Amino acid sequence: MSATSRTAALVSSNGFPTIKIDAGMLLVGRSPECDVVVDSRKISRRHCCLALLKGQLHVRDLGSTNGCWRQGERHDDFSVQEGQEFAIGDATYKFLWDHPSDIVMLPASKRREADRDQGPQTLPEGGSGRQIAEPSDPFMHLAGLA
């Protein structure tokens, strides 16, 4: 199986549905406007973005209340390697390739294509403690801005 035909899976260890990611960038949250809707009061309406690029999963928190977590620490922006666990609010996931599952949450296609093409906006330095995106930023790359 070639790398281009592989599918990434976020497999929950605490009862949330598996999320399959083919490629690109997904908006995760409670809002029906999100690509992936997660039903939990600990997940913000627009909680985070996920980007799959060059075999890595990149996670960017969008100023959510309950944050994104890796290795027990809250992070705004991080990468996840295959087999590593991380949390989106109270949903804990492990990043795996080609994982079969009976319960799969596929990304919704409700958002307009124009909205999907616009990546998450980064705030200027000092805006929320987040720094201006670097040229190697995977979210900027997927949005066609890098």
mmCIF file of N, CA and C in Angstrom:
data_model
loop_
_atom_site.group_PDB
_atom_site.id
_atom_site.type_symbol
_atom_site.label_atom_id
_atom_site.label_comp_id
_atom_site.label_asym_id
_atom_site.label_seq_id
_atom_site.Cartn_x
_atom_site.Cartn_y
_atom_site.Cartn_z
ATOM 1 N N MET A 1 0.844 -1.182 0.000
ATOM 2 C CA MET A 1 0.000 0.000 0.000
ATOM 3 C C MET A 1 0.885 1.239 0.000
ATOM 4 N N SER A 2 0.645 2.123 -0.912
ATOM 5 C CA SER A 2 1.483 3.317 -1.016
ATOM 6 C C SER A 2 1.087 4.342 0.022
ATOM 7 N N ALA A 3 1.994 5.274 0.310
ATOM 8 C CA ALA A 3 1.757 6.304 1.316
ATOM 9 C C ALA A 3 0.596 7.201 0.928
ATOM 10 N N THR A 4 0.356 7.392 -0.374
ATOM 11 C CA THR A 4 -0.722 8.285 -0.795
ATOM 12 C C THR A 4 -2.095 7.661 -0.600
ATOM 13 N N SER A 5 -2.201 6.324 -0.545
ATOM 14 C CA SER A 5 -3.493 5.690 -0.372
ATOM 15 C C SER A 5 -3.778 5.332 1.083
ATOM 16 N N ARG A 6 -2.918 5.666 1.974
ATOM 17 C CA ARG A 6 -3.115 5.353 3.383
ATOM 18 C C ARG A 6 -4.103 6.320 4.016
ATOM 19 N N THR A 7 -4.795 5.834 5.023
ATOM 20 C CA THR A 7 -5.744 6.647 5.758
ATOM 21 C C THR A 7 -5.312 6.694 7.220
ATOM 22 N N ALA A 8 -5.287 7.888 7.770
ATOM 23 C CA ALA A 8 -4.959 8.052 9.187
ATOM 24 C C ALA A 8 -6.227 7.887 10.002
ATOM 25 N N ALA A 9 -6.072 7.378 11.199
ATOM 26 C CA ALA A 9 -7.203 7.215 12.103
ATOM 27 C C ALA A 9 -6.836 7.759 13.470
ATOM 28 N N LEU A 10 -7.779 8.455 14.071
ATOM 29 C CA LEU A 10 -7.661 8.871 15.458
ATOM 30 C C LEU A 10 -8.595 7.954 16.236
ATOM 31 N N VAL A 11 -8.002 7.045 17.006
ATOM 32 C CA VAL A 11 -8.752 6.020 17.716
ATOM 33 C C VAL A 11 -8.853 6.426 19.176
ATOM 34 N N SER A 12 -10.098 6.558 19.649
ATOM 35 C CA SER A 12 -10.333 7.014 21.017
ATOM 36 C C SER A 12 -10.162 5.882 22.014
ATOM 37 N N SER A 13 -9.561 6.216 23.150
ATOM 38 C CA SER A 13 -9.415 5.241 24.227
ATOM 39 C C SER A 13 -10.479 5.458 25.306
ATOM 40 N N ASN A 14 -11.369 6.446 25.107
ATOM 41 C CA ASN A 14 -12.390 6.698 26.134
ATOM 42 C C ASN A 14 -13.796 6.877 25.561
ATOM 43 N N GLY A 15 -14.107 6.092 24.514
ATOM 44 C CA GLY A 15 -15.479 5.988 24.050
ATOM 45 C C GLY A 15 -15.936 6.920 22.943
ATOM 46 N N PHE A 16 -15.092 7.794 22.443
ATOM 47 C CA PHE A 16 -15.475 8.661 21.333
ATOM 48 C C PHE A 16 -15.265 7.904 20.022
ATOM 49 N N PRO A 17 -16.033 8.240 18.967
ATOM 50 C CA PRO A 17 -15.865 7.532 17.688
ATOM 51 C C PRO A 17 -14.486 7.767 17.079
ATOM 52 N N THR A 18 -14.041 6.788 16.302
ATOM 53 C CA THR A 18 -12.799 6.909 15.550
ATOM 54 C C THR A 18 -12.985 7.964 14.461
ATOM 55 N N ILE A 19 -11.964 8.785 14.250
ATOM 56 C CA ILE A 19 -11.981 9.799 13.204
ATOM 57 C C ILE A 19 -11.009 9.365 12.119
ATOM 58 N N LYS A 20 -11.495 9.243 10.890
ATOM 59 C CA LYS A 20 -10.641 8.899 9.752
ATOM 60 C C LYS A 20 -10.243 10.179 9.029
ATOM 61 N N ILE A 21 -8.963 10.282 8.660
ATOM 62 C CA ILE A 21 -8.452 11.449 7.949
ATOM 63 C C ILE A 21 -7.712 10.969 6.709
ATOM 64 N N ASP A 22 -8.179 11.372 5.524
ATOM 65 C CA ASP A 22 -7.494 10.993 4.283
ATOM 66 C C ASP A 22 -6.336 11.929 3.998
ATOM 67 N N ALA A 23 -6.575 13.223 4.093
ATOM 68 C CA ALA A 23 -5.551 14.229 3.817
ATOM 69 C C ALA A 23 -6.123 15.597 4.128
ATOM 70 N N GLY A 24 -5.257 16.578 4.118
ATOM 71 C CA GLY A 24 -5.714 17.953 4.268
ATOM 72 C C GLY A 24 -5.927 18.382 5.704
ATOM 73 N N MET A 25 -6.847 19.342 5.852
ATOM 74 C CA MET A 25 -7.064 19.989 7.133
ATOM 75 C C MET A 25 -8.532 19.857 7.526
ATOM 76 N N LEU A 26 -8.778 19.592 8.811
ATOM 77 C CA LEU A 26 -10.137 19.434 9.322
ATOM 78 C C LEU A 26 -10.358 20.334 10.522
ATOM 79 N N LEU A 27 -11.543 20.916 10.607
ATOM 80 C CA LEU A 27 -11.958 21.695 11.766
ATOM 81 C C LEU A 27 -12.757 20.769 12.671
ATOM 82 N N VAL A 28 -12.383 20.712 13.961
ATOM 83 C CA VAL A 28 -13.024 19.831 14.933
ATOM 84 C C VAL A 28 -13.708 20.677 16.002
ATOM 85 N N GLY A 29 -14.936 20.326 16.333
ATOM 86 C CA GLY A 29 -15.658 21.029 17.389
ATOM 87 C C GLY A 29 -17.077 20.509 17.535
ATOM 88 N N ARG A 30 -17.868 21.187 18.375
ATOM 89 C CA ARG A 30 -19.267 20.819 18.592
ATOM 90 C C ARG A 30 -20.201 21.381 17.526
ATOM 91 N N SER A 31 -19.808 22.443 16.859
ATOM 92 C CA SER A 31 -20.675 23.117 15.894
ATOM 93 C C SER A 31 -20.933 22.237 14.677
ATOM 94 N N PRO A 32 -22.177 22.247 14.166
ATOM 95 C CA PRO A 32 -22.466 21.491 12.943
ATOM 96 C C PRO A 32 -21.709 22.019 11.720
ATOM 97 N N GLU A 33 -21.135 23.212 11.818
ATOM 98 C CA GLU A 33 -20.330 23.765 10.727
ATOM 99 C C GLU A 33 -18.951 23.122 10.635
ATOM 100 N N CYS A 34 -18.538 22.391 11.668
ATOM 101 C CA CYS A 34 -17.205 21.768 11.679
ATOM 102 C C CYS A 34 -17.160 20.568 10.745
ATOM 103 N N ASP A 35 -15.948 20.252 10.278
ATOM 104 C CA ASP A 35 -15.736 19.059 9.456
ATOM 105 C C ASP A 35 -15.989 17.799 10.276
ATOM 106 N N VAL A 36 -15.550 17.800 11.529
ATOM 107 C CA VAL A 36 -15.749 16.685 12.448
ATOM 108 C C VAL A 36 -16.466 17.231 13.672
ATOM 109 N N VAL A 37 -17.679 16.735 13.924
ATOM 110 C CA VAL A 37 -18.476 17.180 15.061
ATOM 111 C C VAL A 37 -18.321 16.163 16.186
ATOM 112 N N VAL A 38 -17.824 16.634 17.338
ATOM 113 C CA VAL A 38 -17.626 15.782 18.511
ATOM 114 C C VAL A 38 -18.634 16.215 19.563
ATOM 115 N N ASP A 39 -19.480 15.294 19.988
ATOM 116 C CA ASP A 39 -20.552 15.590 20.927
ATOM 117 C C ASP A 39 -20.048 15.467 22.370
ATOM 118 N N SER A 40 -19.563 16.572 22.903
ATOM 119 C CA SER A 40 -19.093 16.619 24.283
ATOM 120 C C SER A 40 -19.151 18.062 24.767
ATOM 121 N N ARG A 41 -19.580 18.257 25.998
ATOM 122 C CA ARG A 41 -19.627 19.611 26.563
ATOM 123 C C ARG A 41 -18.229 20.150 26.837
ATOM 124 N N LYS A 42 -17.223 19.294 26.820
ATOM 125 C CA LYS A 42 -15.836 19.714 27.049
ATOM 126 C C LYS A 42 -15.133 20.110 25.749
ATOM 127 N N ILE A 43 -15.836 19.997 24.628
ATOM 128 C CA ILE A 43 -15.307 20.381 23.324
ATOM 129 C C ILE A 43 -15.949 21.707 22.937
ATOM 130 N N SER A 44 -15.127 22.687 22.571
ATOM 131 C CA SER A 44 -15.641 23.994 22.156
ATOM 132 C C SER A 44 -16.325 23.888 20.796
ATOM 133 N N ARG A 45 -17.132 24.909 20.462
ATOM 134 C CA ARG A 45 -17.831 24.907 19.165
ATOM 135 C C ARG A 45 -16.849 24.774 18.016
ATOM 136 N N ARG A 46 -15.762 25.503 18.052
ATOM 137 C CA ARG A 46 -14.658 25.376 17.090
ATOM 138 C C ARG A 46 -13.398 25.157 17.925
ATOM 139 N N HIS A 47 -13.101 23.922 18.192
ATOM 140 C CA HIS A 47 -12.080 23.574 19.184
ATOM 141 C C HIS A 47 -10.656 23.608 18.623
ATOM 142 N N CYS A 48 -10.436 22.892 17.503
ATOM 143 C CA CYS A 48 -9.076 22.806 16.962
ATOM 144 C C CYS A 48 -9.109 22.444 15.489
ATOM 145 N N CYS A 49 -7.952 22.572 14.854
ATOM 146 C CA CYS A 49 -7.756 22.113 13.473
ATOM 147 C C CYS A 49 -6.766 20.966 13.504
ATOM 148 N N LEU A 50 -7.000 19.991 12.634
ATOM 149 C CA LEU A 50 -6.092 18.870 12.438
ATOM 150 C C LEU A 50 -5.585 18.946 11.007
ATOM 151 N N ALA A 51 -4.294 18.751 10.833
ATOM 152 C CA ALA A 51 -3.707 18.744 9.493
ATOM 153 C C ALA A 51 -2.825 17.514 9.354
ATOM 154 N N LEU A 52 -3.029 16.789 8.277
ATOM 155 C CA LEU A 52 -2.220 15.617 7.982
ATOM 156 C C LEU A 52 -1.267 15.990 6.862
ATOM 157 N N LEU A 53 0.033 15.988 7.180
ATOM 158 C CA LEU A 53 1.030 16.420 6.213
ATOM 159 C C LEU A 53 2.318 15.648 6.422
ATOM 160 N N LYS A 54 2.800 15.040 5.348
ATOM 161 C CA LYS A 54 4.077 14.316 5.360
ATOM 162 C C LYS A 54 4.145 13.260 6.469
ATOM 163 N N GLY A 55 3.062 12.520 6.634
ATOM 164 C CA GLY A 55 3.052 11.423 7.597
ATOM 165 C C GLY A 55 2.895 11.826 9.043
ATOM 166 N N GLN A 56 2.713 13.101 9.306
ATOM 167 C CA GLN A 56 2.523 13.570 10.676
ATOM 168 C C GLN A 56 1.153 14.219 10.809
ATOM 169 N N LEU A 57 0.601 14.115 12.000
ATOM 170 C CA LEU A 57 -0.631 14.811 12.323
ATOM 171 C C LEU A 57 -0.259 16.068 13.104
ATOM 172 N N HIS A 58 -0.760 17.193 12.657
ATOM 173 C CA HIS A 58 -0.516 18.460 13.327
ATOM 174 C C HIS A 58 -1.825 18.915 13.954
ATOM 175 N N VAL A 59 -1.747 19.387 15.198
ATOM 176 C CA VAL A 59 -2.918 19.820 15.949
ATOM 177 C C VAL A 59 -2.721 21.281 16.335
ATOM 178 N N ARG A 60 -3.733 22.101 16.082
ATOM 179 C CA ARG A 60 -3.679 23.513 16.479
ATOM 180 C C ARG A 60 -4.964 23.854 17.225
ATOM 181 N N ASP A 61 -4.822 24.206 18.512
ATOM 182 C CA ASP A 61 -5.962 24.645 19.306
ATOM 183 C C ASP A 61 -6.404 26.020 18.805
ATOM 184 N N LEU A 62 -7.705 26.253 18.769
ATOM 185 C CA LEU A 62 -8.239 27.514 18.268
ATOM 186 C C LEU A 62 -8.764 28.391 19.392
ATOM 187 N N GLY A 63 -8.081 28.373 20.538
ATOM 188 C CA GLY A 63 -8.503 29.187 21.676
ATOM 189 C C GLY A 63 -9.623 28.542 22.468
ATOM 190 N N SER A 64 -9.683 27.227 22.462
ATOM 191 C CA SER A 64 -10.747 26.497 23.155
ATOM 192 C C SER A 64 -10.637 26.656 24.669
ATOM 193 N N THR A 65 -11.740 26.394 25.344
ATOM 194 C CA THR A 65 -11.772 26.487 26.809
ATOM 195 C C THR A 65 -10.979 25.359 27.457
ATOM 196 N N ASN A 66 -11.172 24.125 26.979
ATOM 197 C CA ASN A 66 -10.560 22.963 27.622
ATOM 198 C C ASN A 66 -9.296 22.465 26.936
ATOM 199 N N GLY A 67 -8.879 23.105 25.874
ATOM 200 C CA GLY A 67 -7.567 22.879 25.282
ATOM 201 C C GLY A 67 -7.337 21.562 24.585
ATOM 202 N N CYS A 68 -6.117 21.451 24.053
ATOM 203 C CA CYS A 68 -5.576 20.237 23.451
ATOM 204 C C CYS A 68 -4.353 19.846 24.274
ATOM 205 N N TRP A 69 -4.196 18.566 24.495
ATOM 206 C CA TRP A 69 -3.185 18.067 25.427
ATOM 207 C C TRP A 69 -2.328 16.998 24.782
ATOM 208 N N ARG A 70 -1.034 17.044 25.090
ATOM 209 C CA ARG A 70 -0.093 16.011 24.670
ATOM 210 C C ARG A 70 0.842 15.754 25.828
ATOM 211 N N GLN A 71 1.019 14.500 26.181
ATOM 212 C CA GLN A 71 1.899 14.080 27.268
ATOM 213 C C GLN A 71 1.591 14.831 28.567
ATOM 214 N N GLY A 72 0.297 15.008 28.857
ATOM 215 C CA GLY A 72 -0.129 15.609 30.113
ATOM 216 C C GLY A 72 -0.011 17.119 30.191
ATOM 217 N N GLU A 73 0.422 17.761 29.109
ATOM 218 C CA GLU A 73 0.571 19.216 29.119
ATOM 219 C C GLU A 73 -0.275 19.837 28.023
ATOM 220 N N ARG A 74 -0.839 21.002 28.335
ATOM 221 C CA ARG A 74 -1.662 21.717 27.365
ATOM 222 C C ARG A 74 -0.758 22.434 26.363
ATOM 223 N N HIS A 75 -1.086 22.290 25.069
ATOM 224 C CA HIS A 75 -0.323 22.919 23.995
ATOM 225 C C HIS A 75 -1.279 23.566 23.006
ATOM 226 N N ASP A 76 -0.866 24.680 22.416
ATOM 227 C CA ASP A 76 -1.664 25.336 21.376
ATOM 228 C C ASP A 76 -1.394 24.763 19.998
ATOM 229 N N ASP A 77 -0.192 24.229 19.787
ATOM 230 C CA ASP A 77 0.234 23.818 18.460
ATOM 231 C C ASP A 77 1.270 22.699 18.618
ATOM 232 N N PHE A 78 0.982 21.520 18.086
ATOM 233 C CA PHE A 78 1.941 20.419 18.234
ATOM 234 C C PHE A 78 1.744 19.382 17.140
ATOM 235 N N SER A 79 2.742 18.502 16.996
ATOM 236 C CA SER A 79 2.693 17.386 16.043
ATOM 237 C C SER A 79 2.579 16.086 16.812
ATOM 238 N N VAL A 80 1.957 15.106 16.158
ATOM 239 C CA VAL A 80 1.764 13.790 16.769
ATOM 240 C C VAL A 80 2.309 12.746 15.807
ATOM 241 N N GLN A 81 3.138 11.865 16.306
ATOM 242 C CA GLN A 81 3.676 10.757 15.519
ATOM 243 C C GLN A 81 2.748 9.548 15.660
ATOM 244 N N GLU A 82 2.855 8.604 14.729
ATOM 245 C CA GLU A 82 2.045 7.393 14.814
ATOM 246 C C GLU A 82 2.254 6.701 16.163
ATOM 247 N N GLY A 83 1.148 6.301 16.795
ATOM 248 C CA GLY A 83 1.189 5.606 18.080
ATOM 249 C C GLY A 83 1.102 6.522 19.285
ATOM 250 N N GLN A 84 1.279 7.823 19.105
ATOM 251 C CA GLN A 84 1.207 8.752 20.227
ATOM 252 C C GLN A 84 -0.241 9.106 20.547
ATOM 253 N N GLU A 85 -0.481 9.374 21.840
ATOM 254 C CA GLU A 85 -1.800 9.797 22.296
ATOM 255 C C GLU A 85 -1.817 11.294 22.541
ATOM 256 N N PHE A 86 -3.004 11.877 22.391
ATOM 257 C CA PHE A 86 -3.226 13.281 22.694
ATOM 258 C C PHE A 86 -4.708 13.443 22.991
ATOM 259 N N ALA A 87 -5.096 14.596 23.518
ATOM 260 C CA ALA A 87 -6.499 14.823 23.865
ATOM 261 C C ALA A 87 -6.995 16.127 23.265
ATOM 262 N N ILE A 88 -8.239 16.084 22.831
ATOM 263 C CA ILE A 88 -8.986 17.256 22.397
ATOM 264 C C ILE A 88 -10.084 17.412 23.432
ATOM 265 N N GLY A 89 -9.953 18.383 24.336
ATOM 266 C CA GLY A 89 -10.902 18.483 25.452
ATOM 267 C C GLY A 89 -10.838 17.206 26.263
ATOM 268 N N ASP A 90 -11.987 16.519 26.411
ATOM 269 C CA ASP A 90 -12.004 15.276 27.181
ATOM 270 C C ASP A 90 -11.933 14.026 26.305
ATOM 271 N N ALA A 91 -11.735 14.197 25.006
ATOM 272 C CA ALA A 91 -11.636 13.066 24.077
ATOM 273 C C ALA A 91 -10.167 12.704 23.871
ATOM 274 N N THR A 92 -9.789 11.493 24.277
ATOM 275 C CA THR A 92 -8.412 11.037 24.144
ATOM 276 C C THR A 92 -8.285 10.163 22.904
ATOM 277 N N TYR A 93 -7.283 10.477 22.075
ATOM 278 C CA TYR A 93 -7.082 9.764 20.815
ATOM 279 C C TYR A 93 -5.655 9.280 20.682
ATOM 280 N N LYS A 94 -5.503 8.184 19.915
ATOM 281 C CA LYS A 94 -4.194 7.692 19.499
ATOM 282 C C LYS A 94 -4.164 7.792 17.978
ATOM 283 N N PHE A 95 -3.056 8.333 17.445
ATOM 284 C CA PHE A 95 -2.876 8.496 16.008
ATOM 285 C C PHE A 95 -2.305 7.213 15.417
ATOM 286 N N LEU A 96 -3.060 6.582 14.497
ATOM 287 C CA LEU A 96 -2.650 5.336 13.858
ATOM 288 C C LEU A 96 -2.901 5.412 12.356
ATOM 289 N N TRP A 97 -2.164 4.615 11.609
ATOM 290 C CA TRP A 97 -2.396 4.500 10.171
ATOM 291 C C TRP A 97 -3.215 3.248 9.904
ATOM 292 N N ASP A 98 -4.166 3.342 8.955
ATOM 293 C CA ASP A 98 -4.903 2.204 8.414
ATOM 294 C C ASP A 98 -5.571 1.337 9.483
ATOM 295 N N HIS A 99 -6.233 1.960 10.433
ATOM 296 C CA HIS A 99 -6.896 1.239 11.510
ATOM 297 C C HIS A 99 -8.336 0.894 11.122
ATOM 298 N N PRO A 100 -8.706 -0.391 11.138
ATOM 299 C CA PRO A 100 -10.095 -0.742 10.840
ATOM 300 C C PRO A 100 -10.985 -0.428 12.050
ATOM 301 N N SER A 101 -12.206 -0.028 11.801
ATOM 302 C CA SER A 101 -13.117 0.285 12.892
ATOM 303 C C SER A 101 -14.555 0.152 12.431
ATOM 304 N N ASP A 102 -15.416 -0.303 13.321
ATOM 305 C CA ASP A 102 -16.844 -0.391 13.018
ATOM 306 C C ASP A 102 -17.528 0.954 13.191
ATOM 307 N N ILE A 103 -17.048 1.755 14.134
ATOM 308 C CA ILE A 103 -17.648 3.060 14.409
ATOM 309 C C ILE A 103 -16.686 4.121 13.920
ATOM 310 N N VAL A 104 -17.052 4.786 12.834
ATOM 311 C CA VAL A 104 -16.162 5.771 12.234
ATOM 312 C C VAL A 104 -16.911 7.072 12.029
ATOM 313 N N MET A 105 -16.295 8.175 12.436
ATOM 314 C CA MET A 105 -16.841 9.496 12.186
ATOM 315 C C MET A 105 -16.083 10.064 11.000
ATOM 316 N N LEU A 106 -16.758 10.155 9.865
ATOM 317 C CA LEU A 106 -16.121 10.721 8.686
ATOM 318 C C LEU A 106 -16.363 12.219 8.669
ATOM 319 N N PRO A 107 -15.429 12.980 8.161
ATOM 320 C CA PRO A 107 -15.611 14.432 8.094
ATOM 321 C C PRO A 107 -16.861 14.801 7.303
ATOM 322 N N ALA A 108 -17.597 15.787 7.811
ATOM 323 C CA ALA A 108 -18.788 16.288 7.135
ATOM 324 C C ALA A 108 -18.367 17.147 5.950
ATOM 325 N N SER A 109 -19.228 17.275 4.990
ATOM 326 C CA SER A 109 -18.921 18.124 3.837
ATOM 327 C C SER A 109 -19.876 19.308 3.802
ATOM 328 N N LYS A 110 -20.319 19.774 4.969
ATOM 329 C CA LYS A 110 -21.295 20.849 5.046
ATOM 330 C C LYS A 110 -20.694 22.231 4.807
ATOM 331 N N ARG A 111 -19.407 22.386 5.088
ATOM 332 C CA ARG A 111 -18.802 23.707 4.934
ATOM 333 C C ARG A 111 -18.571 24.016 3.468
ATOM 334 N N ARG A 112 -18.775 25.253 3.101
ATOM 335 C CA ARG A 112 -18.525 25.675 1.722
ATOM 336 C C ARG A 112 -17.053 25.479 1.375
ATOM 337 N N GLU A 113 -16.800 25.151 0.127
ATOM 338 C CA GLU A 113 -15.430 24.932 -0.324
ATOM 339 C C GLU A 113 -14.559 26.158 -0.091
ATOM 340 N N ALA A 114 -15.110 27.347 -0.240
ATOM 341 C CA ALA A 114 -14.341 28.581 -0.014
ATOM 342 C C ALA A 114 -13.895 28.683 1.442
ATOM 343 N N ASP A 115 -14.758 28.292 2.357
ATOM 344 C CA ASP A 115 -14.394 28.331 3.773
ATOM 345 C C ASP A 115 -13.291 27.325 4.065
ATOM 346 N N ARG A 116 -13.370 26.157 3.449
ATOM 347 C CA ARG A 116 -12.380 25.114 3.689
ATOM 348 C C ARG A 116 -10.995 25.543 3.224
ATOM 349 N N ASP A 117 -10.938 26.347 2.162
ATOM 350 C CA ASP A 117 -9.658 26.783 1.613
ATOM 351 C C ASP A 117 -8.968 27.821 2.479
ATOM 352 N N GLN A 118 -9.679 28.438 3.390
ATOM 353 C CA GLN A 118 -9.070 29.431 4.264
ATOM 354 C C GLN A 118 -8.619 28.734 5.541
ATOM 355 N N GLY A 119 -7.328 28.710 5.800
ATOM 356 C CA GLY A 119 -6.791 28.064 6.983
ATOM 357 C C GLY A 119 -7.082 28.878 8.225
ATOM 358 N N PRO A 120 -6.766 28.330 9.395
ATOM 359 C CA PRO A 120 -6.984 29.065 10.630
ATOM 360 C C PRO A 120 -6.117 30.321 10.663
ATOM 361 N N GLN A 121 -6.644 31.363 11.218
ATOM 362 C CA GLN A 121 -5.912 32.615 11.297
ATOM 363 C C GLN A 121 -5.004 32.595 12.527
ATOM 364 N N THR A 122 -3.775 33.030 12.370
ATOM 365 C CA THR A 122 -2.884 33.139 13.512
ATOM 366 C C THR A 122 -2.911 34.574 13.987
ATOM 367 N N LEU A 123 -2.814 34.741 15.293
ATOM 368 C CA LEU A 123 -2.847 36.069 15.883
ATOM 369 C C LEU A 123 -1.451 36.661 15.925
ATOM 370 N N PRO A 124 -1.324 37.976 15.887
ATOM 371 C CA PRO A 124 -0.008 38.600 16.002
ATOM 372 C C PRO A 124 0.611 38.281 17.354
ATOM 373 N N GLU A 125 1.907 38.373 17.410
ATOM 374 C CA GLU A 125 2.613 38.119 18.654
ATOM 375 C C GLU A 125 2.018 38.936 19.774
ATOM 376 N N GLY A 126 1.794 38.279 20.916
ATOM 377 C CA GLY A 126 1.222 38.960 22.058
ATOM 378 C C GLY A 126 -0.296 38.908 22.064
ATOM 379 N N GLY A 127 -0.934 38.493 20.969
ATOM 380 C CA GLY A 127 -2.388 38.441 20.889
ATOM 381 C C GLY A 127 -2.991 37.421 21.836
ATOM 382 N N SER A 128 -2.436 36.213 21.878
ATOM 383 C CA SER A 128 -2.930 35.202 22.807
ATOM 384 C C SER A 128 -1.784 34.307 23.265
ATOM 385 N N GLY A 129 -0.580 34.812 23.207
ATOM 386 C CA GLY A 129 0.572 34.002 23.575
ATOM 387 C C GLY A 129 1.061 33.150 22.412
ATOM 388 N N ARG A 130 0.361 33.171 21.290
ATOM 389 C CA ARG A 130 0.734 32.394 20.122
ATOM 390 C C ARG A 130 1.574 33.264 19.209
ATOM 391 N N GLN A 131 2.567 32.695 18.583
ATOM 392 C CA GLN A 131 3.441 33.476 17.718
ATOM 393 C C GLN A 131 2.963 33.432 16.281
ATOM 394 N N ILE A 132 3.431 34.342 15.476
ATOM 395 C CA ILE A 132 3.097 34.387 14.057
ATOM 396 C C ILE A 132 3.592 33.105 13.408
ATOM 397 N N ALA A 133 2.802 32.589 12.480
ATOM 398 C CA ALA A 133 3.119 31.314 11.836
ATOM 399 C C ALA A 133 4.469 31.369 11.127
ATOM 400 N N GLU A 134 5.216 30.296 11.270
ATOM 401 C CA GLU A 134 6.501 30.149 10.601
ATOM 402 C C GLU A 134 6.264 29.719 9.159
ATOM 403 N N PRO A 135 7.225 29.953 8.262
ATOM 404 C CA PRO A 135 7.061 29.525 6.872
ATOM 405 C C PRO A 135 6.838 28.021 6.729
ATOM 406 N N SER A 136 7.319 27.203 7.668
ATOM 407 C CA SER A 136 7.152 25.759 7.604
ATOM 408 C C SER A 136 5.868 25.293 8.290
ATOM 409 N N ASP A 137 4.998 26.212 8.668
ATOM 410 C CA ASP A 137 3.751 25.907 9.352
ATOM 411 C C ASP A 137 2.873 25.016 8.468
ATOM 412 N N PRO A 138 2.506 23.792 8.914
ATOM 413 C CA PRO A 138 1.725 22.890 8.075
ATOM 414 C C PRO A 138 0.340 23.441 7.730
ATOM 415 N N PHE A 139 -0.246 24.233 8.600
ATOM 416 C CA PHE A 139 -1.562 24.792 8.333
ATOM 417 C C PHE A 139 -1.471 25.842 7.226
ATOM 418 N N MET A 140 -0.429 26.642 7.228
ATOM 419 C CA MET A 140 -0.229 27.630 6.173
ATOM 420 C C MET A 140 0.049 26.922 4.845
ATOM 421 N N HIS A 141 0.814 25.833 4.906
ATOM 422 C CA HIS A 141 1.121 25.067 3.699
ATOM 423 C C HIS A 141 -0.165 24.513 3.075
ATOM 424 N N LEU A 142 -1.022 23.896 3.883
ATOM 425 C CA LEU A 142 -2.262 23.321 3.365
ATOM 426 C C LEU A 142 -3.230 24.381 2.862
ATOM 427 N N ALA A 143 -3.177 25.566 3.446
ATOM 428 C CA ALA A 143 -4.047 26.659 3.003
ATOM 429 C C ALA A 143 -3.493 27.336 1.753
ATOM 430 N N GLY A 144 -2.293 26.921 1.310
ATOM 431 C CA GLY A 144 -1.677 27.499 0.128
ATOM 432 C C GLY A 144 -1.047 28.863 0.390
ATOM 433 N N LEU A 145 -0.728 29.146 1.650
ATOM 434 C CA LEU A 145 -0.162 30.426 2.016
ATOM 435 C C LEU A 145 1.335 30.361 2.304
ATOM 436 N N ALA A 146 1.915 29.174 2.216
ATOM 437 C CA ALA A 146 3.348 29.051 2.496
ATOM 438 C C ALA A 146 4.113 28.695 1.241
#
